[in-house]
Protein backbone atom coordinates (compact mmCIF):
# COMPACT_ATOMS: atom_id res chain seq x y z
CA UNK A 1 0.00 0.00 0.00
CA UNK A 2 1.50 3.31 -1.09
CA UNK A 3 2.08 6.01 1.56
CA UNK A 4 -0.18 8.43 -0.34
CA UNK A 5 -3.11 6.28 0.70
CA UNK A 6 -2.80 7.71 4.20
CA UNK A 7 -2.54 11.35 3.13
CA UNK A 8 -5.50 13.25 4.56
CA UNK A 9 -4.60 16.64 3.10
CA UNK A 10 -7.75 18.60 2.34
CA UNK A 11 -9.87 16.49 4.67
CA UNK A 12 -11.66 17.90 7.72
CA UNK A 13 -12.46 15.85 10.81
CA UNK A 14 -14.70 16.28 13.85
CA UNK A 15 -13.53 14.22 16.81
CA UNK A 16 -15.67 14.23 19.94
CA UNK A 17 -14.30 13.79 23.45
CA UNK A 18 -10.85 14.57 22.08
CA UNK A 19 -9.09 16.70 24.70
CA UNK A 20 -7.37 13.62 26.17
CA UNK A 21 -6.90 9.88 25.84
CA UNK A 22 -7.83 7.94 22.73
CA UNK A 23 -9.76 10.83 21.18
CA UNK A 24 -6.76 13.15 21.45
CA UNK A 25 -4.38 10.53 20.05
CA UNK A 26 -6.66 10.08 17.04
CA UNK A 27 -7.12 13.83 16.51
CA UNK A 28 -3.37 14.49 16.65
CA UNK A 29 -2.63 11.63 14.26
CA UNK A 30 -5.20 12.83 11.74
CA UNK A 31 -3.75 16.34 11.99
CA UNK A 32 -0.21 15.01 11.50
CA UNK A 33 -1.35 13.39 8.25
CA UNK A 34 -2.84 16.57 6.82
CA UNK A 35 -6.40 16.79 8.13
CA UNK A 36 -7.86 19.89 9.73
CA UNK A 37 -9.42 18.84 13.03
CA UNK A 38 -12.25 20.08 15.23
CA UNK A 39 -11.56 18.88 18.77
CA UNK A 40 -14.75 18.71 20.82
CA UNK A 41 -14.75 18.13 24.56
CA UNK A 42 -16.77 18.85 27.67
CA UNK A 43 -13.56 20.45 29.01
CA UNK A 44 -13.30 23.29 26.52
CA UNK A 45 -10.15 24.74 28.13
CA UNK A 46 -8.33 21.41 27.71
CA UNK A 47 -9.49 21.22 24.08
CA UNK A 48 -8.24 24.76 23.44
CA UNK A 49 -4.84 23.87 24.89
CA UNK A 50 -4.50 20.88 22.57
CA UNK A 51 -5.64 22.95 19.60
CA UNK A 52 -2.94 25.48 20.41
CA UNK A 53 -0.32 22.74 20.36
CA UNK A 54 -1.53 21.37 17.01
CA UNK A 55 -1.60 24.81 15.41
CA UNK A 56 1.82 25.67 16.80
CA UNK A 57 3.18 22.51 15.17
CA UNK A 58 1.88 23.62 11.79
CA UNK A 59 -1.50 21.89 11.83
CA UNK A 60 -4.96 23.36 11.65
CA UNK A 61 -7.45 22.81 14.45
CA UNK A 62 -10.31 24.39 16.36
CA UNK A 63 -11.84 23.68 19.77
CA UNK A 64 -15.51 23.04 20.45
CA UNK A 65 -17.20 22.54 23.80
CA UNK A 66 -20.48 21.10 24.99
CA UNK A 67 -21.94 18.11 26.78
CA UNK A 68 -22.59 15.17 24.45
CA UNK A 69 -25.48 14.10 26.66
CA UNK A 70 -27.28 17.22 25.40
CA UNK A 71 -28.61 16.32 21.94
CA UNK A 72 -29.40 19.98 21.24
CA UNK A 73 -25.72 20.92 20.84
CA UNK A 74 -25.05 18.46 18.01
CA UNK A 75 -26.19 20.49 14.98
CA UNK A 76 -24.00 23.32 16.22
CA UNK A 77 -20.93 21.09 16.33
CA UNK A 78 -21.34 20.21 12.67
CA UNK A 79 -22.20 23.78 11.69
CA UNK A 80 -19.22 25.27 13.53
CA UNK A 81 -16.83 22.72 12.04
CA UNK A 82 -18.03 23.50 8.52
CA UNK A 83 -18.06 27.26 9.08
CA UNK A 84 -14.62 27.48 10.67
CA UNK A 85 -12.73 24.78 8.78
CA UNK A 86 -14.56 24.77 5.46
CA UNK A 87 -16.22 21.37 5.37
CA UNK A 88 -16.49 17.98 7.01
CA UNK A 89 -15.27 14.61 5.72
CA UNK A 90 -14.50 12.53 8.83
CA UNK A 91 -16.60 11.98 11.94
CA UNK A 92 -15.06 10.22 14.95
CA UNK A 93 -17.61 9.52 17.68
CA UNK A 94 -15.28 9.05 20.62
CA UNK A 95 -16.99 10.89 23.50
CA UNK A 96 -18.68 8.66 26.04
CA UNK A 97 -19.81 8.37 29.63
CA UNK A 98 -18.78 5.46 31.84
CA UNK A 99 -20.24 5.04 35.32
CA UNK A 100 -19.12 2.39 37.79
CA UNK A 101 -22.12 1.16 39.75
CA UNK A 102 -23.54 -2.31 40.25
CA UNK A 103 -26.41 -3.02 37.87
CA UNK A 104 -28.82 -3.73 40.73
CA UNK A 105 -28.51 -0.14 41.96
CA UNK A 106 -28.09 1.65 38.64
CA UNK A 107 -30.42 4.69 38.50
CA UNK A 108 -32.55 5.12 35.42
CA UNK A 109 -31.27 8.68 35.02
CA UNK A 110 -27.68 7.41 34.86
CA UNK A 111 -28.54 4.86 32.19
CA UNK A 112 -30.40 7.43 30.10
CA UNK A 113 -27.48 9.88 30.28
CA UNK A 114 -25.03 7.16 29.23
CA UNK A 115 -27.20 6.02 26.35
CA UNK A 116 -27.70 9.58 25.14
CA UNK A 117 -23.98 10.35 25.04
CA UNK A 118 -22.73 6.91 23.99
CA UNK A 119 -25.28 5.89 21.38
CA UNK A 120 -27.94 8.49 20.59
CA UNK A 121 -25.46 11.35 20.10
CA UNK A 122 -23.32 9.31 17.66
CA UNK A 123 -26.46 8.31 15.75
CA UNK A 124 -27.64 11.91 15.55
CA UNK A 125 -24.23 13.11 14.34
CA UNK A 126 -24.23 10.40 11.68
CA UNK A 127 -27.65 11.65 10.58
CA UNK A 128 -26.38 15.22 10.47
CA UNK A 129 -23.46 14.37 8.16
CA UNK A 130 -25.50 11.99 5.97
CA UNK A 131 -26.53 14.48 3.30
CA UNK A 132 -23.16 16.23 3.21
CA UNK A 133 -21.26 12.96 2.79
CA UNK A 134 -23.58 11.87 -0.02
CA UNK A 135 -23.25 15.19 -1.82
CA UNK A 136 -19.45 15.20 -1.72
CA UNK A 137 -19.25 11.43 -2.42
CA UNK A 138 -16.83 10.86 0.43
CA UNK A 139 -17.11 10.26 4.13
CA UNK A 140 -15.58 8.33 6.98
CA UNK A 141 -17.38 7.50 10.23
CA UNK A 142 -15.56 5.89 13.14
CA UNK A 143 -17.38 4.98 16.33
CA UNK A 144 -15.29 4.17 19.40
CA UNK A 145 -16.83 1.17 21.12
CA UNK A 146 -15.31 -1.18 23.72
CA UNK A 147 -14.56 -4.84 24.29
CA UNK A 148 -17.31 -4.59 26.91
CA UNK A 149 -19.81 -4.58 24.05
CA UNK A 150 -19.22 -8.33 23.73
CA UNK A 151 -19.79 -9.14 27.36
CA UNK A 152 -21.61 -7.06 29.93
CA UNK A 153 -19.74 -6.04 33.07
CA UNK A 154 -21.93 -6.14 36.22
CA UNK A 155 -20.63 -2.84 37.62
CA UNK A 156 -20.63 -1.02 34.26
CA UNK A 157 -23.69 -2.52 32.59
CA UNK A 158 -25.15 0.75 31.31
CA UNK A 159 -21.87 1.44 29.51
CA UNK A 160 -21.57 -2.12 28.17
CA UNK A 161 -25.11 -2.09 26.78
CA UNK A 162 -24.63 1.29 25.10
CA UNK A 163 -21.45 0.12 23.38
CA UNK A 164 -23.17 -3.03 22.14
CA UNK A 165 -25.87 -0.82 20.63
CA UNK A 166 -23.19 1.41 19.09
CA UNK A 167 -21.64 -1.57 17.32
CA UNK A 168 -25.04 -2.66 16.04
CA UNK A 169 -25.62 0.87 14.76
CA UNK A 170 -22.23 0.82 13.03
CA UNK A 171 -23.12 -2.41 11.27
CA UNK A 172 -26.42 -0.95 10.09
CA UNK A 173 -24.98 2.31 8.77
CA UNK A 174 -21.93 0.62 7.28
CA UNK A 175 -24.18 -1.80 5.44
CA UNK A 176 -26.52 0.82 3.96
CA UNK A 177 -25.83 0.33 0.24
CA UNK A 178 -27.40 3.62 -0.81
CA UNK A 179 -25.01 5.40 1.58
CA UNK A 180 -21.71 3.55 1.40
CA UNK A 181 -21.63 3.12 -2.39
CA UNK A 182 -20.57 6.77 -2.56
CA UNK A 183 -17.07 6.19 -1.09
CA UNK A 184 -18.45 6.47 2.45
CA UNK A 185 -17.63 3.98 5.19
CA UNK A 186 -18.72 3.47 8.79
CA UNK A 187 -16.67 1.34 11.17
CA UNK A 188 -16.06 0.94 14.89
CA UNK A 189 -12.96 0.44 17.01
CA UNK A 190 -13.30 -1.56 20.23
CA UNK A 191 -10.40 -0.85 22.62
CA UNK A 192 -9.57 -3.19 25.49
CA UNK A 193 -7.79 -2.17 28.70
CA UNK A 194 -6.19 1.21 28.04
CA UNK A 195 -4.21 3.57 30.23
CA UNK A 196 -6.61 6.50 30.09
CA UNK A 197 -8.31 8.78 32.59
CA UNK A 198 -11.41 6.60 32.35
CA UNK A 199 -9.47 3.68 33.85
CA UNK A 200 -7.65 5.70 36.50
CA UNK A 201 -9.29 3.72 39.32
CA UNK A 202 -8.08 0.43 37.88
CA UNK A 203 -4.60 1.63 36.92
CA UNK A 204 -3.52 3.82 39.81
CA UNK A 205 0.11 2.74 39.83
CA UNK A 206 2.80 1.10 37.73
CA UNK A 207 2.15 -2.11 39.64
CA UNK A 208 -1.51 -2.00 38.60
CA UNK A 209 -0.47 -1.61 34.96
CA UNK A 210 1.98 -4.50 35.20
CA UNK A 211 -0.59 -6.76 36.88
CA UNK A 212 -3.24 -5.87 34.29
CA UNK A 213 -0.72 -6.40 31.50
CA UNK A 214 -0.10 -9.96 32.61
CA UNK A 215 -3.63 -10.87 31.55
CA UNK A 216 -3.07 -9.51 28.05
CA UNK A 217 -1.18 -11.63 25.46
CA UNK A 218 1.08 -8.76 24.32
CA UNK A 219 2.06 -8.19 27.96
CA UNK A 220 0.92 -4.62 28.58
CA UNK A 221 -2.12 -2.38 28.77
CA UNK A 222 -2.89 -0.22 25.78
CA UNK A 223 -1.79 3.36 25.28
CA UNK A 224 -4.01 5.89 23.47
CA UNK A 225 -1.68 5.92 20.48
CA UNK A 226 -2.39 2.22 19.96
CA UNK A 227 -5.81 3.17 18.54
CA UNK A 228 -4.54 6.02 16.39
CA UNK A 229 -3.01 3.91 13.63
CA UNK A 230 -6.14 1.90 12.92
CA UNK A 231 -8.21 5.11 13.01
CA UNK A 232 -5.89 6.71 10.46
CA UNK A 233 -6.19 3.68 8.22
CA UNK A 234 -9.99 3.64 8.44
CA UNK A 235 -10.11 7.34 7.53
CA UNK A 236 -7.88 6.88 4.52
CA UNK A 237 -8.34 5.75 0.93
CA UNK A 238 -6.55 2.57 1.97
CA UNK A 239 -9.67 1.40 3.82
CA UNK A 240 -12.29 2.21 1.18
CA UNK A 241 -13.37 -1.47 1.07
CA UNK A 242 -13.90 -1.80 4.83
CA UNK A 243 -17.30 -0.86 6.19
CA UNK A 244 -19.75 -2.00 8.85
CA UNK A 245 -16.96 -3.64 10.84
CA UNK A 246 -15.85 -3.47 14.47
CA UNK A 247 -12.10 -3.85 14.88
CA UNK A 248 -10.89 -4.90 18.32
CA UNK A 249 -7.70 -3.26 19.59
CA UNK A 250 -6.96 -5.14 22.80
CA UNK A 251 -3.53 -6.74 22.55
CA UNK A 252 -5.06 -10.17 21.96
CA UNK A 253 -7.15 -10.02 25.13
XYZ file of C-alpha atoms in Angstrom:
253
model
C 0.000 0.000 0.000
C 1.499 3.305 -1.092
C 2.077 6.006 1.556
C -0.182 8.427 -0.344
C -3.113 6.275 0.699
C -2.800 7.712 4.204
C -2.535 11.349 3.131
C -5.499 13.254 4.563
C -4.599 16.644 3.103
C -7.753 18.605 2.340
C -9.872 16.491 4.668
C -11.662 17.902 7.724
C -12.464 15.849 10.814
C -14.698 16.284 13.847
C -13.525 14.218 16.814
C -15.672 14.226 19.944
C -14.297 13.788 23.452
C -10.855 14.569 22.083
C -9.090 16.698 24.704
C -7.369 13.622 26.165
C -6.902 9.882 25.839
C -7.833 7.938 22.729
C -9.756 10.835 21.183
C -6.763 13.148 21.448
C -4.381 10.532 20.046
C -6.660 10.081 17.040
C -7.121 13.835 16.514
C -3.371 14.486 16.646
C -2.628 11.629 14.261
C -5.203 12.826 11.736
C -3.754 16.344 11.989
C -0.209 15.005 11.502
C -1.353 13.394 8.252
C -2.842 16.566 6.824
C -6.397 16.786 8.131
C -7.858 19.888 9.731
C -9.421 18.844 13.032
C -12.251 20.078 15.228
C -11.564 18.877 18.771
C -14.746 18.712 20.819
C -14.751 18.126 24.559
C -16.766 18.850 27.675
C -13.560 20.448 29.006
C -13.296 23.294 26.522
C -10.154 24.735 28.134
C -8.333 21.413 27.706
C -9.491 21.217 24.079
C -8.240 24.757 23.439
C -4.836 23.873 24.895
C -4.505 20.884 22.566
C -5.645 22.954 19.595
C -2.937 25.480 20.411
C -0.315 22.737 20.360
C -1.526 21.369 17.015
C -1.600 24.813 15.411
C 1.823 25.673 16.803
C 3.178 22.513 15.171
C 1.878 23.622 11.788
C -1.495 21.893 11.826
C -4.964 23.356 11.654
C -7.453 22.811 14.447
C -10.314 24.394 16.361
C -11.838 23.685 19.770
C -15.513 23.044 20.447
C -17.202 22.542 23.804
C -20.480 21.104 24.992
C -21.936 18.106 26.783
C -22.588 15.167 24.448
C -25.485 14.096 26.662
C -27.280 17.222 25.397
C -28.607 16.325 21.944
C -29.398 19.977 21.243
C -25.719 20.918 20.836
C -25.047 18.463 18.010
C -26.190 20.492 14.980
C -24.004 23.317 16.216
C -20.926 21.090 16.332
C -21.336 20.212 12.669
C -22.197 23.777 11.692
C -19.217 25.266 13.528
C -16.835 22.719 12.040
C -18.027 23.498 8.516
C -18.062 27.255 9.075
C -14.619 27.483 10.667
C -12.734 24.775 8.781
C -14.561 24.766 5.458
C -16.225 21.369 5.365
C -16.486 17.977 7.006
C -15.273 14.613 5.723
C -14.498 12.529 8.827
C -16.596 11.977 11.939
C -15.062 10.225 14.953
C -17.612 9.524 17.681
C -15.275 9.046 20.624
C -16.990 10.886 23.497
C -18.682 8.661 26.037
C -19.805 8.366 29.629
C -18.779 5.461 31.836
C -20.236 5.035 35.318
C -19.118 2.389 37.788
C -22.117 1.162 39.750
C -23.537 -2.306 40.246
C -26.412 -3.021 37.867
C -28.823 -3.727 40.726
C -28.507 -0.135 41.957
C -28.087 1.645 38.639
C -30.417 4.686 38.503
C -32.550 5.118 35.416
C -31.272 8.679 35.024
C -27.684 7.411 34.864
C -28.537 4.858 32.186
C -30.399 7.434 30.102
C -27.482 9.881 30.276
C -25.028 7.162 29.227
C -27.197 6.019 26.345
C -27.703 9.576 25.143
C -23.979 10.350 25.042
C -22.735 6.910 23.993
C -25.277 5.892 21.377
C -27.944 8.487 20.585
C -25.463 11.346 20.096
C -23.316 9.315 17.657
C -26.457 8.308 15.750
C -27.638 11.907 15.545
C -24.235 13.113 14.338
C -24.232 10.405 11.675
C -27.654 11.653 10.576
C -26.384 15.220 10.470
C -23.462 14.369 8.157
C -25.496 11.987 5.970
C -26.528 14.484 3.298
C -23.163 16.230 3.212
C -21.256 12.963 2.790
C -23.584 11.867 -0.021
C -23.249 15.187 -1.815
C -19.450 15.197 -1.724
C -19.254 11.430 -2.416
C -16.828 10.858 0.430
C -17.113 10.261 4.127
C -15.580 8.332 6.981
C -17.382 7.499 10.229
C -15.558 5.887 13.140
C -17.383 4.978 16.334
C -15.295 4.175 19.400
C -16.827 1.171 21.118
C -15.311 -1.175 23.719
C -14.556 -4.842 24.293
C -17.308 -4.586 26.909
C -19.811 -4.579 24.055
C -19.221 -8.327 23.729
C -19.791 -9.142 27.362
C -21.609 -7.064 29.935
C -19.739 -6.035 33.069
C -21.928 -6.138 36.222
C -20.631 -2.843 37.622
C -20.630 -1.022 34.259
C -23.687 -2.515 32.585
C -25.149 0.747 31.306
C -21.870 1.440 29.509
C -21.568 -2.120 28.174
C -25.106 -2.087 26.780
C -24.630 1.293 25.104
C -21.446 0.119 23.385
C -23.169 -3.026 22.136
C -25.867 -0.816 20.631
C -23.188 1.414 19.086
C -21.638 -1.574 17.323
C -25.040 -2.656 16.038
C -25.616 0.869 14.764
C -22.232 0.824 13.026
C -23.122 -2.412 11.265
C -26.415 -0.953 10.093
C -24.980 2.310 8.773
C -21.932 0.622 7.282
C -24.183 -1.805 5.445
C -26.519 0.818 3.963
C -25.834 0.327 0.243
C -27.404 3.617 -0.805
C -25.015 5.395 1.578
C -21.712 3.549 1.399
C -21.631 3.115 -2.386
C -20.571 6.766 -2.557
C -17.073 6.185 -1.088
C -18.453 6.467 2.448
C -17.626 3.982 5.192
C -18.715 3.465 8.786
C -16.670 1.336 11.174
C -16.063 0.941 14.886
C -12.961 0.439 17.013
C -13.298 -1.564 20.231
C -10.404 -0.854 22.624
C -9.565 -3.191 25.485
C -7.787 -2.172 28.697
C -6.190 1.209 28.035
C -4.207 3.567 30.234
C -6.609 6.500 30.092
C -8.311 8.784 32.585
C -11.409 6.602 32.352
C -9.465 3.683 33.846
C -7.654 5.698 36.504
C -9.292 3.725 39.323
C -8.082 0.426 37.884
C -4.604 1.633 36.915
C -3.524 3.824 39.813
C 0.114 2.739 39.829
C 2.796 1.103 37.734
C 2.151 -2.108 39.644
C -1.510 -1.998 38.602
C -0.467 -1.613 34.957
C 1.976 -4.504 35.200
C -0.594 -6.757 36.875
C -3.240 -5.871 34.285
C -0.722 -6.396 31.496
C -0.095 -9.963 32.615
C -3.634 -10.869 31.554
C -3.071 -9.511 28.051
C -1.179 -11.627 25.464
C 1.075 -8.764 24.323
C 2.059 -8.194 27.964
C 0.916 -4.618 28.582
C -2.118 -2.381 28.771
C -2.891 -0.224 25.780
C -1.785 3.360 25.282
C -4.007 5.894 23.472
C -1.685 5.915 20.478
C -2.389 2.218 19.960
C -5.807 3.171 18.542
C -4.542 6.017 16.386
C -3.010 3.908 13.626
C -6.139 1.905 12.919
C -8.208 5.106 13.013
C -5.891 6.710 10.459
C -6.190 3.679 8.223
C -9.989 3.636 8.445
C -10.108 7.341 7.534
C -7.879 6.885 4.520
C -8.345 5.750 0.934
C -6.552 2.571 1.972
C -9.672 1.403 3.820
C -12.291 2.213 1.180
C -13.368 -1.469 1.069
C -13.901 -1.801 4.826
C -17.301 -0.855 6.186
C -19.746 -2.002 8.850
C -16.955 -3.636 10.840
C -15.852 -3.467 14.472
C -12.101 -3.851 14.882
C -10.886 -4.900 18.317
C -7.704 -3.264 19.586
C -6.963 -5.138 22.803
C -3.533 -6.738 22.550
C -5.056 -10.165 21.958
C -7.149 -10.021 25.126
